[in-house]
Coordinates of C-alpha atoms in Angstrom, one line a residue:
M1 CA -11.5 -36.9 29.7
T2 CA -14.5 -36.9 27.5
K3 CA -16.1 -33.8 27.2
N4 CA -19.8 -33.6 26.9
V5 CA -22.4 -30.5 27.2
L6 CA -26.1 -30.2 29.2
F7 CA -27.8 -27.9 27.2
I8 CA -30.6 -26.0 28.7
M9 CA -33.6 -23.7 27.4
C10 CA -36.3 -23.3 28.4
D11 CA -39.3 -22.0 26.2
Q12 CA -40.8 -18.3 26.7
L13 CA -38.2 -17.1 29.6
R14 CA -37.6 -13.6 29.6
A15 CA -34.4 -12.5 30.7
D16 CA -35.1 -10.2 33.6
Y17 CA -37.3 -13.1 35.3
L18 CA -34.4 -14.5 37.5
G19 CA -33.0 -13.8 40.6
C20 CA -29.6 -13.0 39.1
A21 CA -31.0 -10.7 36.8
G22 CA -32.1 -8.1 39.4
H23 CA -35.9 -9.0 39.2
P24 CA -37.0 -8.5 42.8
T25 CA -39.3 -10.6 44.0
I26 CA -38.7 -14.1 41.8
R27 CA -36.9 -16.7 43.8
T28 CA -34.3 -18.6 41.5
P29 CA -31.7 -19.8 44.0
N30 CA -30.5 -22.6 41.8
I31 CA -30.2 -20.5 38.6
D32 CA -28.5 -18.0 40.6
A33 CA -25.8 -20.4 41.8
L34 CA -25.4 -21.6 38.1
A35 CA -24.4 -17.5 37.4
A36 CA -22.5 -17.3 40.1
K37 CA -20.2 -20.9 39.2
G38 CA -19.9 -19.6 35.4
V39 CA -20.3 -16.3 33.3
R40 CA -23.8 -14.5 32.9
F41 CA -24.0 -12.9 29.2
E42 CA -26.4 -10.2 29.8
R43 CA -26.7 -9.1 26.4
C44 CA -27.9 -12.3 24.5
Y45 CA -30.0 -12.1 22.1
V46 CA -32.1 -14.6 19.8
Q47 CA -32.2 -14.6 16.1
S48 CA -36.0 -14.4 16.1
P49 CA -38.7 -13.7 18.4
I50 CA -40.6 -16.6 17.1
C51 CA -40.4 -20.1 18.5
G52 CA -39.3 -22.3 15.4
P53 CA -37.0 -19.4 13.6
S54 CA -35.2 -18.9 16.9
R55 CA -34.7 -22.5 17.8
M56 CA -33.6 -23.1 13.9
S57 CA -31.1 -20.4 14.1
T58 CA -29.3 -21.8 17.6
Y59 CA -29.5 -25.3 16.1
T60 CA -27.7 -23.9 13.3
S61 CA -25.9 -21.8 14.0
R62 CA -27.4 -19.6 10.9
Y63 CA -29.2 -16.4 10.7
V64 CA -32.5 -17.1 9.6
R65 CA -32.2 -15.3 6.3
S66 CA -29.5 -17.9 6.0
H67 CA -31.6 -21.3 6.8
G68 CA -35.2 -20.4 5.8
A69 CA -37.4 -21.8 8.5
D70 CA -38.9 -18.0 8.9
Y71 CA -41.7 -19.0 10.8
N72 CA -43.2 -21.7 13.3
N73 CA -43.6 -25.0 11.1
V74 CA -42.1 -24.2 8.7
P75 CA -39.6 -27.1 7.8
L76 CA -35.7 -26.7 8.1
R77 CA -34.6 -27.6 4.6
V78 CA -32.7 -30.6 3.9
G79 CA -29.1 -30.1 3.8
E80 CA -28.6 -27.4 6.4
W81 CA -25.8 -28.4 8.7
T82 CA -27.0 -28.9 12.4
M83 CA -25.5 -29.3 15.6
G84 CA -25.9 -32.9 15.3
D85 CA -24.1 -32.7 12.4
H86 CA -21.7 -31.0 13.5
L87 CA -21.0 -33.1 16.7
Q88 CA -21.1 -36.2 13.9
T89 CA -17.9 -35.2 12.1
F90 CA -15.7 -36.0 15.6
G91 CA -18.0 -38.7 16.9
G92 CA -20.2 -36.7 19.0
R93 CA -23.9 -37.3 20.3
A94 CA -26.6 -34.5 19.8
V95 CA -29.5 -36.0 21.9
L96 CA -32.9 -34.6 22.5
C97 CA -35.0 -34.5 25.7
G98 CA -37.5 -32.2 25.2
K99 CA -38.6 -29.5 22.4
T100 CA -37.6 -28.3 19.7
H101 CA -40.4 -26.9 17.1
M102 CA -38.4 -29.0 14.4
R103 CA -40.5 -29.6 11.6
A104 CA -39.3 -32.2 9.2
D105 CA -38.6 -31.0 4.9
I106 CA -40.4 -34.3 3.5
E107 CA -41.3 -32.5 0.4
G108 CA -37.3 -32.4 0.2
M109 CA -36.7 -35.6 1.2
A110 CA -38.4 -37.0 -1.0
R111 CA -37.2 -34.7 -4.3
L112 CA -33.6 -36.5 -3.1
G113 CA -34.7 -39.8 -2.9
I114 CA -34.4 -40.0 0.9
D115 CA -36.9 -42.4 3.2
P116 CA -37.8 -40.7 6.0
A117 CA -38.0 -43.9 8.0
S118 CA -34.4 -44.8 7.6
A119 CA -31.6 -43.5 9.6
K120 CA -30.5 -40.5 7.6
G121 CA -34.3 -39.6 6.9
K122 CA -34.9 -40.0 10.8
H123 CA -32.0 -37.8 11.1
I124 CA -32.9 -35.0 9.5
A125 CA -36.4 -35.1 10.3
E126 CA -35.7 -34.3 13.9
G127 CA -32.9 -31.8 13.2
G128 CA -29.7 -33.7 13.5
F129 CA -31.1 -35.0 17.0
E130 CA -31.2 -38.3 18.4
V131 CA -34.5 -38.4 20.1
W132 CA -34.1 -39.2 23.9
D133 CA -37.4 -37.7 24.8
R134 CA -39.2 -35.4 22.4
L135 CA -41.7 -33.1 24.3
D136 CA -43.1 -30.0 22.0
G137 CA -45.8 -29.7 25.2
L138 CA -48.7 -29.3 23.0
H139 CA -51.3 -32.3 22.0
P140 CA -54.3 -31.6 22.4
P141 CA -56.3 -34.4 20.7
G142 CA -56.3 -34.5 17.3
I143 CA -53.5 -32.0 16.6
R144 CA -50.2 -33.2 17.5
M145 CA -48.6 -36.3 17.2
P146 CA -48.1 -38.8 20.3
S147 CA -45.6 -38.1 22.6
H148 CA -43.5 -40.0 25.0
Y149 CA -44.9 -37.8 27.7
N150 CA -48.4 -39.1 27.1
D151 CA -47.4 -42.8 26.9
Y152 CA -45.6 -41.9 30.1
L153 CA -49.2 -40.3 32.0
K154 CA -50.7 -43.9 30.9
K155 CA -48.6 -45.7 31.9
N156 CA -49.3 -44.3 35.5
G157 CA -53.0 -44.0 35.3
F158 CA -53.5 -40.7 34.1
D159 CA -55.9 -41.4 31.6
G160 CA -58.2 -39.7 28.6
I161 CA -58.2 -39.3 24.6
S162 CA -55.2 -36.9 25.3
P163 CA -53.7 -37.4 29.0
W164 CA -51.5 -34.3 28.5
Q165 CA -54.5 -32.3 27.9
D166 CA -56.7 -33.9 30.7
W167 CA -54.1 -33.9 33.5
A168 CA -51.4 -31.5 32.8
A169 CA -53.5 -28.6 30.9
S170 CA -56.1 -28.7 33.1
V171 CA -56.8 -27.6 36.3
V172 CA -59.3 -28.3 39.6
D173 CA -60.9 -25.7 41.3
T174 CA -61.8 -25.6 45.2
D175 CA -64.9 -27.9 44.9
G176 CA -63.1 -30.5 42.9
A177 CA -64.5 -29.4 39.2
I178 CA -62.4 -29.9 35.9
K179 CA -61.7 -26.7 34.3
N180 CA -59.7 -26.1 30.9
G181 CA -55.7 -25.0 31.6
W182 CA -55.9 -22.9 28.2
L183 CA -58.1 -20.1 29.7
N184 CA -56.3 -17.4 31.8
E185 CA -59.1 -17.1 33.9
N186 CA -57.9 -20.7 35.4
C187 CA -54.7 -19.9 35.8
H188 CA -54.6 -19.5 39.2
L189 CA -56.2 -23.0 40.4
P190 CA -53.5 -26.0 40.3
A191 CA -52.8 -28.5 37.7
R192 CA -55.0 -31.4 37.8
I193 CA -51.4 -33.2 37.6
P194 CA -49.3 -34.2 40.5
E195 CA -46.1 -32.0 40.8
E196 CA -44.0 -35.0 40.5
H197 CA -45.3 -36.0 37.2
S198 CA -45.5 -32.6 35.5
E199 CA -43.8 -31.8 32.2
T200 CA -40.8 -30.3 34.3
A201 CA -40.2 -33.0 37.0
Y202 CA -40.6 -35.8 33.7
S203 CA -38.4 -34.0 31.3
T204 CA -36.0 -33.6 34.4
N205 CA -36.3 -37.1 35.2
R206 CA -35.6 -38.1 31.6
A207 CA -32.4 -35.9 31.5
I208 CA -31.1 -37.8 34.9
E209 CA -31.5 -40.9 32.9
F210 CA -30.1 -40.5 29.8
M211 CA -27.2 -39.3 31.6
D212 CA -26.8 -42.3 34.0
Q213 CA -26.9 -44.9 31.1
A214 CA -24.8 -42.4 28.6
G215 CA -21.8 -44.6 26.8
D216 CA -18.5 -43.2 26.1
A217 CA -18.6 -41.2 23.2
P218 CA -19.3 -37.8 23.9
W219 CA -22.6 -36.4 24.4
C220 CA -24.6 -32.9 24.2
L221 CA -27.7 -33.2 25.9
H222 CA -30.6 -30.5 24.4
L223 CA -32.8 -30.7 27.7
S224 CA -35.4 -28.2 26.2
Y225 CA -38.2 -27.7 29.1
I226 CA -41.8 -26.4 27.9
K227 CA -42.4 -24.1 30.4
P228 CA -42.8 -21.5 31.3
H229 CA -44.6 -21.2 27.9
W230 CA -48.6 -21.3 28.0
P231 CA -51.0 -22.8 28.7
I232 CA -49.8 -21.4 32.2
V233 CA -50.9 -24.0 34.5
A234 CA -49.1 -24.9 37.2
P235 CA -49.0 -27.7 39.7
A236 CA -49.4 -27.3 43.6
P237 CA -47.3 -25.9 45.1
Y238 CA -46.3 -23.7 42.3
H239 CA -49.5 -22.5 41.3
K240 CA -50.3 -19.9 44.5
M241 CA -46.4 -19.5 45.5
Y242 CA -46.8 -15.7 43.9
S243 CA -49.3 -13.3 44.1
A244 CA -50.3 -9.9 42.7
A245 CA -47.8 -8.1 45.6
D246 CA -44.6 -10.0 43.4
V247 CA -45.7 -9.2 40.2
I248 CA -44.0 -5.7 39.3
P249 CA -45.7 -3.0 37.1
P250 CA -45.8 -3.2 33.2
V251 CA -43.2 -1.1 31.1
R252 CA -45.6 0.9 28.9
S253 CA -46.5 4.9 28.3
E254 CA -49.8 5.9 26.7
A255 CA -47.2 8.3 24.9
E256 CA -45.9 5.1 22.8
R257 CA -49.2 3.2 22.2
E258 CA -50.4 7.1 20.5
K259 CA -47.2 7.1 18.2
A260 CA -46.9 3.3 17.7
H261 CA -45.3 1.8 14.7
P262 CA -48.3 0.5 12.3
V263 CA -46.9 -3.2 13.1
H264 CA -46.6 -2.3 16.9
A265 CA -49.7 -1.0 16.7
I266 CA -51.8 -4.1 15.2
N267 CA -49.7 -6.1 17.7
T268 CA -51.2 -4.5 21.0
E269 CA -55.1 -5.1 20.0
V270 CA -54.7 -9.2 19.2
R271 CA -56.2 -11.1 21.8
Y272 CA -53.0 -12.7 23.6
S273 CA -51.8 -8.8 24.1
T274 CA -55.6 -7.3 24.9
A275 CA -55.3 -10.3 27.8
Y276 CA -52.6 -8.2 29.7
K277 CA -54.9 -4.4 29.6
R278 CA -56.8 -5.1 33.2
E279 CA -54.1 -5.1 35.9
D280 CA -55.6 -8.0 38.2
H281 CA -55.7 -10.1 34.9
R282 CA -52.1 -9.3 34.0
A283 CA -51.1 -10.0 37.7
Q284 CA -53.0 -13.7 37.9
V285 CA -51.0 -14.6 34.9
I286 CA -47.7 -13.2 35.8
A287 CA -47.9 -14.7 39.4
T288 CA -48.3 -18.5 38.1
Y289 CA -45.6 -17.8 35.4
M290 CA -43.1 -17.1 37.7
G291 CA -44.4 -20.4 39.7
L292 CA -43.4 -22.0 36.6
I293 CA -40.1 -20.2 36.7
T294 CA -39.2 -21.5 40.1
Q295 CA -40.3 -24.8 39.5
I296 CA -37.7 -25.0 36.5
D297 CA -35.6 -23.9 39.3
D298 CA -35.8 -26.2 41.7
H299 CA -35.8 -29.2 39.2
I300 CA -32.4 -27.4 38.0
G301 CA -31.5 -27.9 41.7
R302 CA -32.0 -31.6 41.6
L303 CA -30.5 -31.8 38.6
M304 CA -27.5 -30.5 39.6
A305 CA -27.3 -32.2 42.5
W306 CA -27.2 -35.4 40.9
M307 CA -25.1 -34.6 38.7
E308 CA -22.2 -33.6 41.6
K309 CA -23.0 -36.7 43.1
S310 CA -22.4 -38.7 39.8
G311 CA -19.0 -36.6 39.1
K312 CA -20.7 -35.7 36.1
L313 CA -20.1 -31.9 36.6
D314 CA -16.2 -32.6 36.5
D315 CA -16.4 -33.1 32.5
T316 CA -19.7 -31.6 31.5
L317 CA -20.1 -27.9 29.4
I318 CA -23.5 -26.6 31.0
I319 CA -25.3 -23.6 29.0
F320 CA -28.8 -22.2 30.5
T321 CA -30.6 -20.0 28.2
S322 CA -33.9 -19.2 26.3
D323 CA -35.6 -19.1 23.2
H324 CA -37.0 -15.8 23.4
G325 CA -39.0 -13.7 25.8
D326 CA -42.5 -12.9 27.0
Y327 CA -44.2 -9.2 26.7
L328 CA -46.1 -9.9 29.3
G329 CA -48.3 -6.6 29.1
D330 CA -45.0 -4.4 28.6
H331 CA -45.1 -1.9 25.6
W332 CA -49.3 -3.1 25.5
M333 CA -48.3 -6.4 24.3
G334 CA -48.6 -9.7 24.8
E335 CA -46.7 -13.1 23.3
K336 CA -42.9 -12.0 21.5
L337 CA -43.4 -11.0 18.1
F338 CA -41.7 -7.6 18.1
F339 CA -37.7 -6.4 19.2
H340 CA -38.1 -5.0 22.7
D341 CA -36.1 -6.5 24.8
A342 CA -38.5 -8.1 26.6
S343 CA -39.0 -10.3 23.8
V344 CA -35.8 -11.0 22.1
K345 CA -33.3 -10.6 25.0
V346 CA -32.6 -13.9 26.6
P347 CA -31.2 -15.5 29.7
L348 CA -27.4 -17.0 29.3
I349 CA -25.5 -18.8 31.8
V350 CA -22.8 -20.9 30.9
I351 CA -20.2 -22.7 33.2
D352 CA -17.4 -24.4 31.7
P353 CA -15.8 -26.7 34.1
S354 CA -12.2 -26.4 33.3
A355 CA -9.1 -24.6 35.4
E356 CA -8.9 -21.8 32.2
A357 CA -12.5 -20.8 33.3
D358 CA -11.8 -20.3 36.8
A359 CA -10.8 -16.4 36.8
N360 CA -13.8 -15.5 35.2
R361 CA -16.5 -17.5 37.8
G362 CA -19.4 -15.3 39.1
S363 CA -18.6 -12.3 36.2
V364 CA -21.6 -10.7 34.0
D365 CA -20.5 -10.1 30.6
A366 CA -22.1 -7.2 28.8
R367 CA -20.5 -8.0 25.2
L368 CA -23.0 -8.5 22.6
T369 CA -23.6 -12.5 22.1
E370 CA -26.4 -14.4 20.2
A371 CA -27.8 -17.2 20.4
I372 CA -25.6 -19.1 16.9
D373 CA -22.8 -18.5 19.6
L374 CA -23.8 -21.6 21.3
V375 CA -23.2 -24.7 18.8
P376 CA -19.9 -23.0 17.7
T377 CA -19.1 -22.8 21.6
I378 CA -20.0 -26.4 22.4
V379 CA -17.8 -27.7 19.4
D380 CA -15.5 -25.6 20.5
F381 CA -15.6 -27.3 23.7
M382 CA -15.9 -30.6 22.4
G383 CA -12.9 -30.1 20.7
G384 CA -14.3 -30.6 17.1
E385 CA -13.6 -28.8 14.0
M386 CA -14.7 -25.1 13.7
Q387 CA -16.5 -25.0 10.6
S388 CA -16.5 -21.0 10.1
H389 CA -17.7 -21.1 6.5
I390 CA -20.9 -22.6 7.6
L391 CA -21.3 -21.3 11.4
E392 CA -22.4 -18.0 11.7
G393 CA -21.9 -17.5 15.4
R394 CA -18.8 -17.0 17.1
S395 CA -17.4 -19.5 20.2
L396 CA -17.9 -18.1 23.9
M397 CA -15.0 -20.2 25.0
P398 CA -12.4 -17.0 24.7
L399 CA -15.0 -14.8 26.8
L400 CA -15.0 -17.8 29.5
H401 CA -11.3 -17.9 29.6
G402 CA -11.2 -13.8 29.8
Q403 CA -9.7 -13.8 26.5
D404 CA -8.9 -10.3 25.0
V405 CA -10.3 -10.7 21.5
D406 CA -11.9 -8.6 19.0
W407 CA -15.9 -9.1 19.3
R408 CA -19.0 -8.2 17.4
D409 CA -20.4 -5.0 17.8
C410 CA -24.0 -5.7 16.9
A411 CA -26.7 -7.9 17.2
F412 CA -29.4 -9.0 13.9
S413 CA -32.6 -10.4 14.7
E414 CA -35.3 -11.1 12.1
A415 CA -38.9 -11.9 12.3
D416 CA -41.8 -12.7 9.4
Y417 CA -45.4 -11.2 10.1
S418 CA -46.8 -12.2 6.8
R419 CA -48.5 -15.1 8.7
T420 CA -50.1 -12.4 11.1
A421 CA -53.5 -9.9 10.6
A422 CA -50.7 -7.2 10.4
R423 CA -50.3 -8.6 6.8
T424 CA -53.8 -8.0 5.4
K425 CA -54.4 -4.7 7.9
L426 CA -51.8 -2.9 6.5
G427 CA -52.2 -4.4 3.1
Q428 CA -48.5 -5.4 2.7
P429 CA -47.2 -7.6 0.1
M430 CA -45.6 -10.6 1.8
S431 CA -42.0 -9.8 0.2
N432 CA -42.6 -6.6 2.6
C433 CA -43.0 -8.5 5.8
R434 CA -39.7 -9.3 7.0
M435 CA -38.2 -7.0 9.6
V436 CA -34.6 -7.0 10.7
M437 CA -33.4 -5.5 13.8
A438 CA -29.8 -4.5 14.1
F439 CA -28.4 -3.5 17.8
D440 CA -25.0 -2.1 18.2
G441 CA -25.2 -1.6 22.2
R442 CA -26.9 1.7 22.0
W443 CA -28.9 2.0 19.2
K444 CA -32.0 -0.4 18.4
Y445 CA -32.7 -0.2 14.7
V446 CA -35.7 -2.3 12.9
Y447 CA -35.9 -2.1 9.2
C448 CA -39.2 -2.2 8.3
P449 CA -40.4 -2.8 4.3
G450 CA -43.1 -0.3 2.8
Q451 CA -43.2 0.9 6.5
R452 CA -41.1 3.8 8.3
P453 CA -38.1 2.2 10.7
I454 CA -38.1 1.9 14.2
L455 CA -35.1 3.4 16.3
F456 CA -34.4 3.7 20.2
D457 CA -31.7 4.8 21.7
L458 CA -31.2 2.7 24.9
D459 CA -28.4 4.9 26.8
T460 CA -31.6 7.7 27.5
D461 CA -34.3 5.6 27.2
P462 CA -33.4 1.6 28.1
Q463 CA -37.0 1.0 28.4
E464 CA -37.7 1.6 24.8
L465 CA -40.7 3.6 25.4
N466 CA -39.7 6.3 22.4
D467 CA -39.8 5.3 19.1
L468 CA -37.1 8.1 17.2
G469 CA -37.8 6.4 13.8
T470 CA -39.4 9.4 12.9
D471 CA -37.5 12.0 14.5
P472 CA -35.9 14.1 11.9
A473 CA -32.9 14.9 14.5
F474 CA -32.1 11.4 14.1
E475 CA -31.9 10.6 10.6
A476 CA -28.0 10.3 10.3
Q477 CA -28.4 7.2 13.2
R478 CA -31.5 5.3 11.2
A479 CA -29.0 6.1 7.7
R480 CA -25.9 4.6 9.8
M481 CA -28.2 1.8 11.1
Q482 CA -30.1 0.7 8.1
A483 CA -26.1 0.7 6.8
R484 CA -25.6 -2.3 9.1
V485 CA -28.4 -4.3 8.2
M486 CA -27.5 -3.9 4.6
E487 CA -24.2 -4.8 5.5
W488 CA -25.1 -7.3 7.4
A489 CA -27.4 -8.6 5.0
Y490 CA -25.0 -9.4 2.5
G491 CA -22.6 -10.6 4.9
T492 CA -23.4 -13.7 6.3
S493 CA -22.2 -17.1 5.1
A494 CA -24.3 -18.5 1.9
R495 CA -21.3 -20.4 0.7
I496 CA -21.2 -23.4 2.9
T497 CA -19.8 -26.5 0.1
Q498 CA -16.6 -25.0 0.2
T499 CA -13.9 -24.1 3.3
G500 CA -11.8 -20.5 3.4
A501 CA -8.8 -22.9 3.2
F502 CA -10.0 -24.5 -0.1
I503 CA -10.1 -21.6 -2.0
E504 CA -6.7 -20.3 -0.1
E505 CA -5.2 -23.5 -1.3
R506 CA -6.5 -23.9 -5.0
K507 CA -4.0 -23.1 -7.6
P508 CA -4.7 -20.7 -10.0
E509 CA -6.1 -21.5 -13.2
I510 CA -3.0 -21.2 -15.2
R511 CA -1.3 -24.2 -13.5
R512 CA -4.3 -26.1 -14.2
G513 CA -3.8 -25.4 -17.8
I514 CA -6.1 -22.5 -18.4
L515 CA -4.8 -20.2 -20.5
V516 CA -7.5 -17.2 -20.6
G517 CA -6.3 -14.4 -22.1
F518 CA -3.2 -15.0 -23.0
W519 CA -1.4 -13.3 -25.9
D520 CA 1.9 -15.8 -26.4
E521 CA 3.8 -18.3 -24.9
T522 CA 6.2 -14.9 -23.8
E523 CA 3.3 -14.1 -21.5
V524 CA 2.6 -17.5 -20.3
A525 CA 6.4 -18.3 -19.1
A526 CA 6.2 -14.5 -17.4
A527 CA 3.2 -15.3 -15.5
F528 CA 4.6 -19.1 -14.5
A529 CA 7.8 -16.8 -13.3
R530 CA 5.6 -14.7 -11.2
L531 CA 3.9 -17.3 -9.6
D532 CA 7.0 -19.0 -9.0
S533 CA 8.3 -16.1 -7.5
S534 CA 5.9 -15.4 -4.8

């Protein structure tokens, strides 16, 4: 039986904005049903809280420090192995339907004489994906390349210089006036585009179209929804599905703002953070954010119904996750460029259709997982060779099958703020703008070169309101966690051109005629004798 994978990723979906994760008012029955059929990993961390580097880590199974694409629009360098490269080794296809945030390394290809228009060039430029439909979601006029979605809109009568901007990212007021969906004051109004032609509906349709025509070669379809990422615009009826009464209070305190870490403090004053200071504004935005999540849930229900009817569920591993979260006003911030759980922890649900996973269905796993675990899991499920000298994540298959295995005791994430206002305001050199988070299940530590560290004790402070980064009583914990960061930094996979097995099987130098340091033939003979007897 051919084993296939449906790899669903949302953009900017928080881990706690699902019914199965405990949100008291949001309605996500279809995603909750996925959790009931598989395993929900409740402590999954992305390797960066920023879209681009997070996705590059997810697609390569390598930490940001290893692949180097440390911010949005930073090219993933030529030569990095991606999921598509791993799947190609056994005849599998990595197929894209939606967003990747991939930026091609054009200069690298030119240096190596690779034509970007060639088959190899296109493979590299798309991060190893075979593009069925690429929709990165933001297509204002003159800024982004046209997408399949723009062509689809034009074909269906939604015209304009940028159909995405004019229809999907615009709203309609009660008097019929068309308004800018980028402006949060309009987020309570319905999108101009009818729901059945919205981005979420479109990407779901395209995913079904791919699976319906896919041949016999094993495939991994990456269905990557752009929502609930901004602009916060929802089509009817989702724009008014929730109200302020459904919005939970923000997690924040005056005390944490008074002693905020310098980078944290600056992030609370940027535009996308101050937008959440007024509770009525915050409630209006989050109500629509929740509507976008329920819209995704409805289409996942439609997708699962089609897969069940077509028999696709019998041989398809299903993954549901997000590329990062969103502060939504928690800790006085918006967006995601920091390391509280609101930003760096994501939902992760995995459903293995095999009988070996039956005993674990509906369970919640509290072990520390990372987004870089997804490619090894996909390769393992599909029967490929695990190239552990390249992959820095670990397959989740043993956990799905309830096996007792040694597992990681610390998760890591990275962010670079050199391209933000924080660098100039703090007068930091670019080399000091990289932060590393280490979380061991209790202590969350953030190493900040040139600045004091951050430390939270999630056992006593699960909401991460009390930063212990300067408290003398916790110096030992800070030193211990800094040592974990240093150990991790030196332990990642830099050697990707030779496997461990190759090194183990490599003949000793003297068997290859390299006789360095020997005095005479007697010593040489003795050395050979020792090798022969071992």
